[in-house]
Short mmCIF file of C-alpha atoms and ligand atoms in Angstrom, two decimals:
data_model
loop_
_atom_site.label_atom_id
_atom_site.label_comp_id
_atom_site.label_asym_id
_atom_site.label_seq_id
_atom_site.Cartn_x
_atom_site.Cartn_y
_atom_site.Cartn_z
CA MET A 1 21.02 63.58 -9.94
CA ARG A 2 17.61 64.12 -9.59
CA SER A 3 14.41 62.29 -8.57
CA GLU A 4 10.93 62.62 -10.27
CA PRO A 5 7.70 60.65 -10.23
CA LEU A 6 7.77 58.10 -13.18
CA ASP A 7 4.60 57.36 -14.85
CA ASN A 8 4.32 54.18 -17.20
CA LEU A 9 7.21 52.76 -16.74
CA VAL A 10 7.77 49.01 -17.48
CA THR A 11 11.11 46.77 -16.41
CA ILE A 12 12.97 44.28 -18.17
CA VAL A 13 15.18 41.98 -16.49
CA LEU A 14 17.27 39.74 -18.35
CA ALA A 15 17.85 36.43 -16.79
CA ALA A 16 18.13 33.96 -19.24
CA GLY A 17 22.05 33.07 -19.41
CA LYS A 18 23.40 30.40 -17.81
CA GLY A 19 26.45 32.40 -16.15
CA THR A 20 29.09 29.75 -17.95
CA ARG A 21 32.03 31.27 -16.15
CA MET A 22 30.41 30.39 -12.29
CA ASN A 23 31.06 26.98 -13.22
CA SER A 24 27.56 25.62 -11.01
CA SER A 25 24.72 24.45 -12.56
CA VAL A 26 22.65 26.65 -10.66
CA PRO A 27 21.16 29.74 -13.14
CA LYS A 28 23.37 32.45 -12.04
CA VAL A 29 20.68 35.01 -10.79
CA LEU A 30 19.59 32.15 -8.49
CA HIS A 31 22.82 32.51 -5.88
CA ASN A 32 21.94 34.25 -3.14
CA LEU A 33 23.76 37.65 -2.29
CA ARG A 34 23.16 38.38 1.40
CA GLY A 35 20.51 36.10 1.77
CA ARG A 36 18.80 36.46 -1.21
CA PRO A 37 19.19 35.35 -4.73
CA LEU A 38 20.77 37.81 -6.95
CA ILE A 39 17.52 38.39 -8.98
CA HIS A 40 15.47 39.79 -6.10
CA HIS A 41 17.80 42.56 -5.24
CA VAL A 42 17.26 43.57 -8.93
CA LEU A 43 13.13 43.12 -8.18
CA ALA A 44 13.35 44.79 -5.31
CA SER A 45 15.32 47.91 -7.13
CA ALA A 46 12.26 47.46 -9.72
CA ASN A 47 9.57 47.52 -7.38
CA SER A 48 11.19 50.75 -5.33
CA LEU A 49 11.33 52.85 -8.55
CA GLY A 50 7.17 52.17 -9.45
CA SER A 51 7.30 49.78 -12.04
CA SER A 52 4.19 49.48 -13.22
CA ARG A 53 5.20 45.73 -15.04
CA VAL A 54 8.16 43.74 -14.34
CA ILE A 55 8.94 41.22 -16.91
CA VAL A 56 11.87 38.67 -15.98
CA VAL A 57 13.11 37.26 -19.03
CA ALA A 58 14.06 33.34 -18.00
CA GLY A 59 15.92 30.56 -20.01
CA TYR A 60 18.49 28.68 -18.56
CA GLY A 61 17.26 27.10 -15.46
CA ALA A 62 13.92 28.66 -16.09
CA HIS A 63 11.80 26.36 -13.99
CA GLN A 64 14.14 26.75 -11.00
CA VAL A 65 14.14 30.64 -11.87
CA ARG A 66 10.25 30.98 -11.86
CA ALA A 67 10.11 29.25 -8.70
CA ALA A 68 12.03 31.00 -6.76
CA LEU A 69 10.50 34.74 -8.16
CA PRO A 70 8.87 36.21 -5.12
CA ALA A 71 5.57 35.30 -4.31
CA GLY A 72 2.98 35.77 -2.20
CA PRO A 73 0.31 37.97 -0.56
CA GLY A 74 0.83 41.77 -0.94
CA VAL A 75 3.80 40.89 -3.22
CA GLN A 76 3.75 42.00 -6.91
CA ALA A 77 5.16 38.83 -8.79
CA PRO A 78 6.95 39.71 -11.75
CA GLU A 79 5.74 38.45 -15.45
CA VAL A 80 7.70 35.48 -16.75
CA VAL A 81 8.95 35.27 -20.65
CA LEU A 82 10.75 32.83 -21.88
CA GLN A 83 13.76 32.62 -23.97
CA GLU A 84 14.93 29.47 -25.25
CA PRO A 85 17.21 29.29 -27.43
CA GLN A 86 19.25 32.34 -25.93
CA LEU A 87 20.45 34.00 -28.73
CA GLY A 88 21.56 37.08 -27.18
CA THR A 89 20.33 40.40 -25.59
CA GLY A 90 18.78 41.85 -28.12
CA HIS A 91 16.99 38.36 -28.57
CA ALA A 92 15.93 38.55 -25.09
CA VAL A 93 14.36 41.48 -25.21
CA ALA A 94 12.41 40.43 -28.73
CA GLN A 95 10.92 37.76 -26.45
CA CYS A 96 9.10 40.60 -24.53
CA LEU A 97 7.37 42.16 -27.65
CA ALA A 98 4.12 40.58 -27.29
CA SER A 99 3.96 41.37 -23.99
CA LEU A 100 5.02 44.90 -24.46
CA ALA A 101 2.69 45.14 -27.44
CA PRO A 102 0.38 47.73 -25.13
CA VAL A 103 3.01 49.33 -23.53
CA GLN A 104 4.07 53.48 -24.25
CA GLY A 105 6.54 55.31 -22.27
CA THR A 106 9.58 54.09 -21.06
CA VAL A 107 11.22 50.39 -20.89
CA LEU A 108 14.25 50.29 -18.35
CA VAL A 109 16.05 47.14 -18.89
CA LEU A 110 18.45 45.69 -16.60
CA SER A 111 20.07 42.95 -16.03
CA GLY A 112 19.66 39.88 -13.07
CA ASP A 113 23.08 39.52 -12.48
CA VAL A 114 23.62 43.38 -11.44
CA PRO A 115 22.53 43.32 -7.94
CA LEU A 116 23.37 46.45 -6.09
CA LEU A 117 22.14 49.42 -8.64
CA LYS A 118 20.44 52.34 -6.76
CA VAL A 119 17.31 53.33 -7.46
CA GLU A 120 18.19 57.03 -7.75
CA THR A 121 20.38 56.11 -10.50
CA LEU A 122 17.93 54.15 -12.26
CA ARG A 123 15.18 57.18 -11.88
CA SER A 124 18.23 59.88 -12.98
CA LEU A 125 18.79 57.48 -16.42
CA ALA A 126 14.94 57.60 -17.37
CA ALA A 127 14.92 61.37 -16.78
CA VAL A 128 18.36 62.02 -18.59
CA ARG A 129 16.49 59.87 -21.62
CA LYS A 130 13.14 61.84 -21.80
CA ASP A 131 14.71 65.54 -21.21
CA ALA A 132 16.56 64.88 -23.71
CA GLY A 133 13.60 63.34 -25.88
CA ALA A 134 15.63 60.73 -26.59
CA SER A 135 15.20 57.02 -27.98
CA VAL A 136 17.16 55.52 -25.30
CA SER A 137 19.46 56.20 -22.19
CA VAL A 138 22.69 54.50 -21.54
CA LEU A 139 24.20 53.79 -17.99
CA THR A 140 28.46 54.49 -18.44
CA GLY A 141 31.21 54.48 -16.16
CA HIS A 142 35.05 54.95 -16.38
CA PHE A 143 37.08 51.85 -15.84
CA ASP A 144 40.49 51.32 -15.71
CA ASP A 145 40.53 47.95 -16.92
CA PRO A 146 37.26 48.33 -19.20
CA THR A 147 38.05 44.45 -20.82
CA GLY A 148 35.17 42.14 -21.63
CA TYR A 149 32.56 45.74 -21.56
CA GLY A 150 31.14 47.47 -24.46
CA ARG A 151 32.91 50.05 -25.23
CA MET A 152 30.94 53.79 -25.84
CA VAL A 153 32.00 55.05 -29.17
CA ARG A 154 31.90 59.05 -29.33
CA GLY A 155 32.60 61.71 -32.03
CA ASP A 156 34.40 64.88 -32.07
CA HIS A 157 31.93 66.66 -29.94
CA GLY A 158 31.15 63.91 -27.59
CA GLU A 159 28.43 62.78 -29.05
CA VAL A 160 27.13 58.93 -28.42
CA LEU A 161 27.64 56.83 -31.87
CA GLY A 162 27.45 53.55 -30.92
CA ILE A 163 28.22 50.71 -28.43
CA VAL A 164 31.35 48.23 -29.80
CA GLU A 165 31.52 45.00 -27.94
CA GLN A 166 34.79 43.52 -26.39
CA ARG A 167 35.15 41.29 -29.64
CA ASP A 168 34.00 43.65 -32.01
CA LEU A 169 36.73 46.05 -31.13
CA SER A 170 38.84 47.73 -33.81
CA PRO A 171 42.19 48.18 -32.48
CA GLY A 172 42.09 51.60 -31.54
CA GLN A 173 39.08 51.37 -29.71
CA GLU A 174 40.64 48.62 -27.39
CA LYS A 175 41.82 51.98 -25.55
CA ILE A 176 38.56 53.29 -24.77
CA THR A 177 37.82 53.55 -20.97
CA GLU A 178 34.26 54.47 -20.89
CA VAL A 179 32.27 51.11 -20.94
CA ASN A 180 28.32 50.57 -21.14
CA LEU A 181 26.98 49.41 -18.00
CA GLY A 182 24.25 47.10 -19.50
CA VAL A 183 21.32 49.63 -17.96
CA TYR A 184 18.77 51.33 -20.74
CA ALA A 185 16.03 53.40 -20.53
CA PHE A 186 14.25 53.20 -24.14
CA ASP A 187 11.13 54.40 -25.59
CA ALA A 188 8.76 52.04 -25.79
CA GLY A 189 8.00 52.99 -29.39
CA PHE A 190 11.46 52.99 -30.11
CA LEU A 191 12.19 49.90 -29.01
CA LYS A 192 9.47 47.98 -30.37
CA ARG A 193 9.84 49.22 -33.83
CA GLU A 194 13.84 48.40 -33.59
CA ILE A 195 14.31 45.34 -31.97
CA PRO A 196 12.90 43.38 -34.76
CA ARG A 197 15.58 44.79 -37.25
CA LEU A 198 18.37 43.81 -35.24
CA ASP A 199 20.94 41.00 -37.29
CA ASN A 200 23.33 38.80 -35.18
CA ASP A 201 26.29 40.04 -38.02
CA ASN A 202 29.09 40.06 -35.34
CA ALA A 203 31.84 38.27 -33.95
CA GLN A 204 29.85 36.16 -31.39
CA GLY A 205 26.61 35.86 -34.03
CA GLU A 206 24.01 36.66 -31.34
CA TYR A 207 21.62 39.66 -31.31
CA TYR A 208 23.19 42.68 -29.58
CA LEU A 209 20.82 44.78 -27.60
CA THR A 210 23.80 47.39 -27.74
CA ASP A 211 23.23 47.83 -31.80
CA LEU A 212 19.89 49.71 -30.54
CA ILE A 213 22.35 52.62 -29.65
CA GLY A 214 23.66 53.04 -33.21
CA ALA A 215 20.20 52.92 -34.66
CA ALA A 216 18.74 55.13 -32.16
CA VAL A 217 21.72 57.84 -33.51
CA ARG A 218 21.31 56.93 -37.20
CA SER A 219 17.45 57.49 -37.07
CA GLY A 220 18.37 61.14 -36.03
CA SER A 221 16.36 60.20 -32.15
CA GLY A 222 19.64 60.14 -30.53
CA ALA A 223 20.82 58.15 -27.98
CA VAL A 224 22.07 60.33 -24.86
CA THR A 225 24.18 58.93 -21.64
CA LEU A 226 24.20 58.71 -17.83
CA VAL A 227 27.84 58.89 -16.79
CA THR A 228 28.12 57.68 -13.19
CA ASP A 229 31.00 58.52 -10.97
CA GLU A 230 30.06 55.15 -9.12
CA PRO A 231 30.62 52.43 -11.06
CA GLY A 232 30.87 49.85 -8.59
CA GLU A 233 27.34 50.25 -8.19
CA ALA A 234 26.89 48.90 -11.62
CA ARG A 235 29.29 46.07 -10.99
CA GLY A 236 27.83 42.43 -12.72
CA ILE A 237 28.35 39.26 -10.98
CA ASN A 238 30.28 36.83 -13.24
CA THR A 239 32.11 34.55 -11.13
CA LEU A 240 31.71 33.03 -7.77
CA LYS A 241 34.96 34.81 -6.74
CA GLU A 242 33.24 38.06 -7.67
CA LEU A 243 29.65 37.19 -5.37
CA THR A 244 32.04 36.62 -2.46
CA VAL A 245 34.08 39.36 -2.93
CA MET A 246 30.90 41.41 -3.06
CA GLU A 247 29.36 39.88 -0.27
CA LYS A 248 32.40 41.04 1.94
CA GLN A 249 32.14 44.27 0.96
CA MET A 250 28.35 44.71 1.28
CA ASN A 251 28.96 43.05 5.18
CA ARG A 252 31.98 45.43 6.07
CA ASN A 253 29.89 48.26 4.82
CA HIS A 254 26.65 47.51 7.12
CA VAL A 255 28.96 46.61 9.69
CA ALA A 256 30.87 50.11 9.58
CA ARG A 257 27.54 51.60 9.63
CA LEU A 258 26.47 49.80 12.76
CA LEU A 259 29.99 50.71 14.70
CA ASP A 260 29.22 54.45 13.95
CA SER A 261 25.73 54.01 15.12
CA GLY A 262 26.88 52.84 18.88
CA VAL A 263 27.07 49.14 18.18
CA ARG A 264 30.64 47.81 19.63
CA ILE A 265 31.32 44.67 17.06
CA VAL A 266 34.71 43.53 18.68
CA ASP A 267 35.39 41.54 15.34
CA PRO A 268 34.24 42.90 12.23
CA GLU A 269 35.75 40.80 9.50
CA SER A 270 34.04 37.47 11.12
CA THR A 271 30.83 39.06 12.24
CA TRP A 272 27.99 38.69 9.28
CA ILE A 273 24.99 40.88 9.74
CA ASP A 274 22.17 41.49 7.26
CA GLU A 275 20.98 44.61 6.23
CA THR A 276 17.72 43.83 7.61
CA VAL A 277 18.71 43.39 11.56
CA GLU A 278 18.41 46.02 13.17
CA ILE A 279 20.79 46.88 16.60
CA GLU A 280 19.99 49.42 19.37
CA PRO A 281 23.52 51.18 20.88
CA ASP A 282 25.64 50.10 23.49
CA ALA A 283 24.47 46.48 22.63
CA GLU A 284 27.75 44.23 21.80
CA ILE A 285 28.58 41.57 18.91
CA ARG A 286 31.08 38.82 19.96
CA PRO A 287 33.65 37.68 17.27
CA SER A 288 32.24 35.09 14.87
CA THR A 289 28.41 35.59 15.19
CA PHE A 290 25.62 35.60 12.33
CA LEU A 291 22.53 37.88 12.42
CA HIS A 292 19.88 37.54 10.09
CA GLY A 293 16.41 38.30 8.90
CA ASP A 294 14.01 40.01 10.59
CA THR A 295 16.37 40.18 14.12
CA ARG A 296 16.25 42.98 16.12
CA ILE A 297 18.97 43.33 19.41
CA GLY A 298 18.45 45.85 22.25
CA ALA A 299 20.07 48.29 23.79
CA ARG A 300 23.43 46.64 26.26
CA SER A 301 22.59 42.75 24.93
CA VAL A 302 25.75 40.89 24.89
CA ILE A 303 25.80 38.40 22.05
CA GLY A 304 28.12 35.49 21.05
CA PRO A 305 30.79 34.59 20.47
CA GLY A 306 29.70 32.22 18.05
CA ALA A 307 25.71 32.89 17.86
CA VAL A 308 23.44 32.14 14.75
CA ILE A 309 20.62 34.23 15.32
CA THR A 310 17.94 34.40 12.56
CA ASP A 311 14.27 36.45 12.60
CA THR A 312 14.22 36.60 16.44
CA VAL A 313 13.83 39.94 18.67
CA ILE A 314 16.32 40.19 21.42
CA GLY A 315 15.12 42.83 24.87
CA ALA A 316 17.49 45.09 26.21
CA ASP A 317 20.33 43.68 28.90
CA VAL A 318 20.20 40.25 27.51
CA GLU A 319 22.76 37.83 27.45
CA VAL A 320 23.24 35.47 24.80
CA ARG A 321 26.33 33.41 25.62
CA PRO A 322 28.67 31.48 23.75
CA PHE A 323 27.41 29.24 20.76
CA CYS A 324 23.25 29.67 20.63
CA VAL A 325 21.65 28.89 17.97
CA ILE A 326 18.40 30.85 17.66
CA THR A 327 15.71 30.79 15.20
CA GLY A 328 11.82 32.43 15.25
CA SER A 329 12.10 33.45 18.94
CA ARG A 330 11.34 36.68 21.53
CA ILE A 331 13.73 37.07 24.26
CA GLY A 332 12.89 39.47 26.90
CA ASP A 333 14.91 42.19 28.77
CA GLY A 334 17.29 40.88 31.30
CA ALA A 335 17.31 36.73 30.11
CA ALA A 336 20.53 35.08 29.52
CA ILE A 337 20.55 32.01 27.17
CA GLY A 338 23.48 29.66 26.72
CA PRO A 339 25.89 29.05 26.63
CA PHE A 340 25.18 25.99 23.65
CA ALA A 341 21.27 26.79 23.91
CA HIS A 342 19.31 26.04 21.22
CA MET A 343 16.27 28.05 20.68
CA ARG A 344 13.28 26.78 17.50
CA ALA A 345 10.78 28.86 15.96
CA GLY A 346 8.26 29.98 18.30
CA SER A 347 10.30 30.22 21.57
CA VAL A 348 8.63 33.06 23.83
CA ILE A 349 10.78 33.61 27.05
CA GLY A 350 10.24 36.37 29.60
CA ARG A 351 12.23 38.97 31.22
CA SER A 352 14.95 37.70 33.51
CA ALA A 353 14.20 34.34 32.02
CA ARG A 354 17.21 31.64 31.86
CA ILE A 355 17.89 28.95 29.15
CA GLY A 356 20.77 27.14 30.19
CA ASN A 357 23.16 25.29 28.61
CA TYR A 358 21.87 22.14 26.41
CA VAL A 359 18.70 23.37 26.34
CA GLU A 360 16.62 23.15 23.76
CA THR A 361 13.13 25.15 23.29
CA LYS A 362 10.19 24.99 20.55
CA LYS A 363 7.18 26.70 20.28
CA VAL A 364 7.13 27.69 23.94
CA VAL A 365 6.01 30.36 25.98
CA ILE A 366 7.89 30.83 29.27
CA GLY A 367 7.19 33.16 31.85
CA ASP A 368 9.23 35.80 33.76
CA GLY A 369 12.07 34.81 36.05
CA SER A 370 12.00 31.13 34.83
CA LYS A 371 14.72 28.90 34.77
CA VAL A 372 15.60 25.80 32.46
CA SER A 373 19.09 25.68 33.33
CA HIS A 374 20.61 22.66 32.18
CA LEU A 375 20.23 19.47 29.74
CA THR A 376 16.43 19.78 28.89
CA TYR A 377 13.95 19.83 26.25
CA VAL A 378 10.65 21.89 26.36
CA GLY A 379 8.92 21.89 23.06
CA ASP A 380 4.71 22.96 22.79
CA ALA A 381 4.68 23.84 26.15
CA ASP A 382 3.62 27.04 28.16
CA LEU A 383 5.66 27.86 30.99
CA GLY A 384 4.11 30.40 33.82
CA ARG A 385 6.18 32.60 35.69
CA ASP A 386 9.03 31.83 38.42
CA VAL A 387 8.97 27.73 37.23
CA ASN A 388 12.42 26.01 37.75
CA ILE A 389 13.26 23.20 35.72
CA GLY A 390 15.74 20.80 36.74
CA ALA A 391 18.36 19.25 34.62
CA GLY A 392 18.04 16.42 32.02
CA CYS A 393 13.85 17.15 31.68
CA VAL A 394 12.00 16.24 28.79
CA THR A 395 8.21 17.16 27.33
CA CYS A 396 6.97 14.22 25.83
CA ASN A 397 5.25 16.12 23.04
CA TYR A 398 4.77 13.95 20.21
CA ASP A 399 2.97 10.51 20.18
CA GLY A 400 4.67 9.86 16.64
CA PHE A 401 1.40 11.10 15.50
CA ALA A 402 0.29 14.47 16.58
CA LYS A 403 1.85 16.74 19.03
CA HIS A 404 0.53 17.33 22.63
CA LYS A 405 0.48 20.27 24.94
CA THR A 406 2.60 20.62 28.42
CA THR A 407 1.20 23.50 30.79
CA ILE A 408 3.63 24.45 34.06
CA GLU A 409 1.71 27.26 35.65
CA ASP A 410 3.54 29.67 37.73
CA GLY A 411 5.84 28.74 40.57
CA VAL A 412 5.99 25.14 39.52
CA PHE A 413 9.28 23.24 40.93
CA VAL A 414 10.19 20.07 38.51
CA GLY A 415 13.28 18.07 39.86
CA SER A 416 15.84 16.35 37.87
CA GLY A 417 15.35 13.76 34.98
CA VAL A 418 11.89 14.44 34.87
CA MET A 419 9.43 13.33 31.82
CA MET A 420 6.32 15.18 31.33
CA VAL A 421 3.92 13.19 28.77
CA ALA A 422 2.17 15.23 27.29
CA PRO A 423 -0.56 16.38 27.12
CA VAL A 424 -0.28 16.92 31.11
CA ARG A 425 -0.89 20.33 33.37
CA LEU A 426 1.53 21.05 36.60
CA GLY A 427 -0.77 22.85 38.81
CA ARG A 428 0.35 26.02 40.50
CA GLY A 429 2.93 25.83 43.23
CA SER A 430 3.23 22.15 42.74
CA LEU A 431 6.29 20.36 43.33
CA VAL A 432 7.72 17.28 40.93
CA ALA A 433 10.12 14.90 42.72
CA ALA A 434 13.31 14.34 40.77
CA GLY A 435 13.41 11.23 37.96
CA SER A 436 9.49 11.16 38.06
CA THR A 437 7.56 10.38 34.80
CA ILE A 438 4.43 12.26 34.79
CA THR A 439 1.40 11.28 32.86
CA ARG A 440 -1.48 12.72 34.74
CA ASP A 441 -2.22 16.19 35.86
CA VAL A 442 -0.85 17.40 38.72
CA PRO A 443 -3.05 19.63 41.06
CA PRO A 444 -1.96 23.04 42.76
CA ASP A 445 0.82 22.92 45.34
CA ALA A 446 1.01 19.13 45.33
CA LEU A 447 3.65 17.17 45.44
CA ALA A 448 4.00 14.37 41.92
CA LEU A 449 6.29 11.42 42.60
CA GLY A 450 5.97 9.15 39.57
CA ARG A 451 9.27 6.82 39.93
CA ALA A 452 9.33 3.16 40.50
CA GLN A 453 10.34 1.68 44.19
CA GLN A 454 14.07 1.83 45.10
CA SER A 455 14.82 -1.93 46.51
CA VAL A 456 18.10 -2.40 48.11
CA LYS A 457 19.90 -5.41 48.50
CA GLU A 458 22.61 -5.58 51.55
CA GLY A 459 26.22 -6.66 50.37
CA TRP A 460 24.78 -7.62 46.76
CA ALA A 461 27.60 -5.28 44.97
CA GLU A 462 30.73 -6.99 47.56
CA GLU A 463 29.39 -10.66 46.96
CA ARG A 464 29.63 -9.94 43.04
CA ARG A 465 33.09 -8.54 43.24
CA ARG A 466 34.32 -11.68 45.17
CA LYS A 467 33.06 -13.96 43.18
CA LEU A 468 33.97 -12.53 39.77
CA SER A 469 37.49 -11.82 40.93
CA GLY A 470 38.08 -15.51 41.90
CA ALA A 471 36.76 -17.25 38.87
CA GLU A 472 39.37 -14.80 36.92
CA LYS A 473 41.95 -16.02 39.32
CA GLU A 474 41.01 -19.37 38.03
CA LYS A 475 41.86 -18.89 34.59
CA LYS A 476 45.00 -17.32 34.67
CA SER A 477 46.66 -20.14 36.62
C1 UD1 B 501 26.67 43.04 -21.89
C2 UD1 B 501 26.69 43.94 -22.92
C3 UD1 B 501 27.98 45.33 -22.82
C4 UD1 B 501 28.01 45.49 -21.17
C5 UD1 B 501 27.46 44.37 -20.16
C6 UD1 B 501 27.65 45.05 -19.09
C7 UD1 B 501 25.43 43.03 -24.73
C8 UD1 B 501 25.44 42.33 -26.39
N1 UD1 B 501 26.86 43.54 -24.50
O1 UD1 B 501 27.16 42.20 -22.06
O2 UD1 B 501 27.58 45.87 -23.38
O3 UD1 B 501 29.07 46.22 -21.33
O4 UD1 B 501 26.31 43.91 -20.35
O5 UD1 B 501 27.58 44.19 -18.02
O6 UD1 B 501 24.44 43.64 -24.44
N2 UD1 B 501 21.03 37.44 -21.18
C9 UD1 B 501 19.49 36.77 -21.28
N3 UD1 B 501 19.66 36.26 -22.98
C10 UD1 B 501 21.01 36.37 -23.85
C11 UD1 B 501 22.10 36.58 -23.00
C12 UD1 B 501 22.42 37.33 -22.37
O7 UD1 B 501 19.11 36.46 -20.69
O8 UD1 B 501 20.28 35.34 -24.36
C13 UD1 B 501 20.90 37.95 -19.84
C14 UD1 B 501 22.14 37.45 -18.70
O9 UD1 B 501 21.40 36.69 -18.05
C15 UD1 B 501 22.75 38.85 -18.63
C16 UD1 B 501 22.26 39.49 -19.11
O10 UD1 B 501 21.77 39.30 -20.03
O11 UD1 B 501 21.87 38.84 -16.98
C17 UD1 B 501 23.79 40.28 -19.89
O12 UD1 B 501 24.30 39.10 -20.74
P1 UD1 B 501 26.05 38.55 -20.68
O13 UD1 B 501 26.03 37.50 -21.64
O14 UD1 B 501 26.52 38.76 -19.41
O15 UD1 B 501 26.25 40.18 -21.59
P2 UD1 B 501 28.11 40.36 -21.62
O16 UD1 B 501 28.41 39.90 -22.33
O17 UD1 B 501 28.20 40.89 -20.10
CA1 CA B 502 27.87 40.43 -17.70
#
């Protein structure tokens, strides 16, 4: 297969069908595969191919489909054309005719439910058509069980004659194993001329895009094929079961690649790692760990078991102990997290710092060597180096209307059970006594003690025991 730059390429993505066999109210192309809707995978291929325009045909759940299309700064959002009602793949492309009016060159037609097509394959498909001077090229493959697919009908010399859909097969044609994989490159002029001529005179009463292959043959301009020896990449998703199988396989492949690159993955079958995650050699990923999105893990770090980590950068020699949930955070070299820690977005943890069990962090910078070891919440806070926060402390950051900041400077020691009512600042080297509620700034090197006076009543408890057990005896007698 070859790769050439493609100029003047417009890509149509068919995505109007409901996906009846999914038995789901969610439009088929919006079901997630590896964390992204199916159609995002297809659009990513269309973009890396260098399509000058991408047109999505939406119908069932068009509202939802439109809302789920990639958008944002620097992202080229596809155009959307509506197909209502859905009268077949040919009818779907017919809805694009107005948009295609100025188009010359190649029109590529893809399905929104075929997510794994390689860009190289699409390039070759377009090149095959151009080189042959044909009106259309079709991607085909051989399946042991071709049931359900349109079959390629060829003449005595192997030349393409047309495509026959499963339900329109004549008896002899059932044995044909070469199937239409539903991916086409058309000459734009041919497509625009022939689409309006399609009829729906077939078993399903639909306008078949596949009838254009026969039309190309009859017009003399011809149809050619690209026969892939990897038809798996053109596998479509029709059921939730197929989606699950495909997802599992993709994960397996990715984990295998990571293993080959020197990452120790203890139990590949229970470990889910997105393609976007980068892991350095000699890191160790323990069972039932989920690594998502823009996550990076440094050398010799040990993660899990049972970690769920999303969009987080983890340095080298970090220990993420069992059952931590970490999102949108950065963890410095040599830090130790968990077990059972919850680090929410914007947690930035310094080198060799320690976040212990049942600690929750959010939007916090914690300096090198600092320790927040047990049962504590720190949010909207700035902690310096070598700070020590005792068990059960809370930065009280929210007053019901706004969030306020807590600043804890280098070397501060906060005893257990301290409530820090923000906004508040604990000066460098200060000490906060256990059980304090801190509402005012503490100067550097000071002691802050903010708890109620303790009173002691000698013998009181013993007296109470005597009284109550006396009353109990009277009741029973
Ligand atoms: C189609 C092909 C078949 C091929 C198979 C490969 C036709 C007539 N048949 O069959 O030869 O082997 O793909 O997977 O094209 N869609 C619309 N509007 C519609 C109907 C469908 O947008 O009115 C979209 C669907 O959402 C889907 C794609 O077109 O993304 C394919 O439609 P589908 O119904 O799955 O076609 P198949 O029966 O699989
Ligand atoms: Ca299909």
